[in-house]
């Protein structure tokens, strides 16, 4: 038993320590500079993000309209308008002529399409402007750490 312990001790004396027993140091720090942004990739990312934002906007407007309809907001507006106009005038007012579900969703789709076009163009223009400014001042400096 004693001989086996001595032989293990002799073997382990020259072997390097395992990495887990080393004291933990701070992560490695690397300083980088973003000197150029590819306009084509900025356009693709801007397009995909704006499409996602446009879909969310259309869904949000449909859900908001449904909630307002279920809560009776449009009926309250119709009754308020009929009180203001008066029943004896012969004019009828219905808010759904102006704010029907189809009209609201159609308008939100149009706004979403315009949003997609504008945000894609702005992302591409932003990449071009960043490249011009980065060539003048050297770009964006980042410090990354390895944890």
PDB file of C-alpha atoms in Angstrom, residues 12 15 17 19 41 55 66 68 75 89 95 97 115 131 136 138 144:
ATOM      1  CA  UNK A  12       2.216  13.269 -10.002  1.00  0.00           C
ATOM      2  CA  UNK A  15       2.776  16.373 -14.114  1.00  0.00           C
ATOM      3  CA  UNK A  17      -1.679  20.899 -12.646  1.00  0.00           C
ATOM      4  CA  UNK A  19      -6.741  23.801 -15.389  1.00  0.00           C
ATOM      5  CA  UNK A  41     -25.853  43.391 -45.350  1.00  0.00           C
ATOM      6  CA  UNK A  55     -46.291  42.642 -39.331  1.00  0.00           C
ATOM      7  CA  UNK A  66     -61.030  44.275 -31.629  1.00  0.00           C
ATOM      8  CA  UNK A  68     -62.049  48.620 -28.477  1.00  0.00           C
ATOM      9  CA  UNK A  75     -71.009  52.338 -29.455  1.00  0.00           C
ATOM     10  CA  UNK A  89     -81.978  66.787 -37.276  1.00  0.00           C
ATOM     11  CA  UNK A  95     -68.353  55.794 -36.503  1.00  0.00           C
ATOM     12  CA  UNK A  97     -68.303  54.382 -41.639  1.00  0.00           C
ATOM     13  CA  UNK A 115     -42.426  51.758 -43.118  1.00  0.00           C
ATOM     14  CA  UNK A 131     -18.462  54.265 -43.802  1.00  0.00           C
ATOM     15  CA  UNK A 136     -12.586  60.319 -41.509  1.00  0.00           C
ATOM     16  CA  UNK A 138     -11.285  55.979 -37.672  1.00  0.00           C
ATOM     17  CA  UNK A 144     -14.460  42.866 -25.922  1.00  0.00           C
TER      18      UNK A 144
END
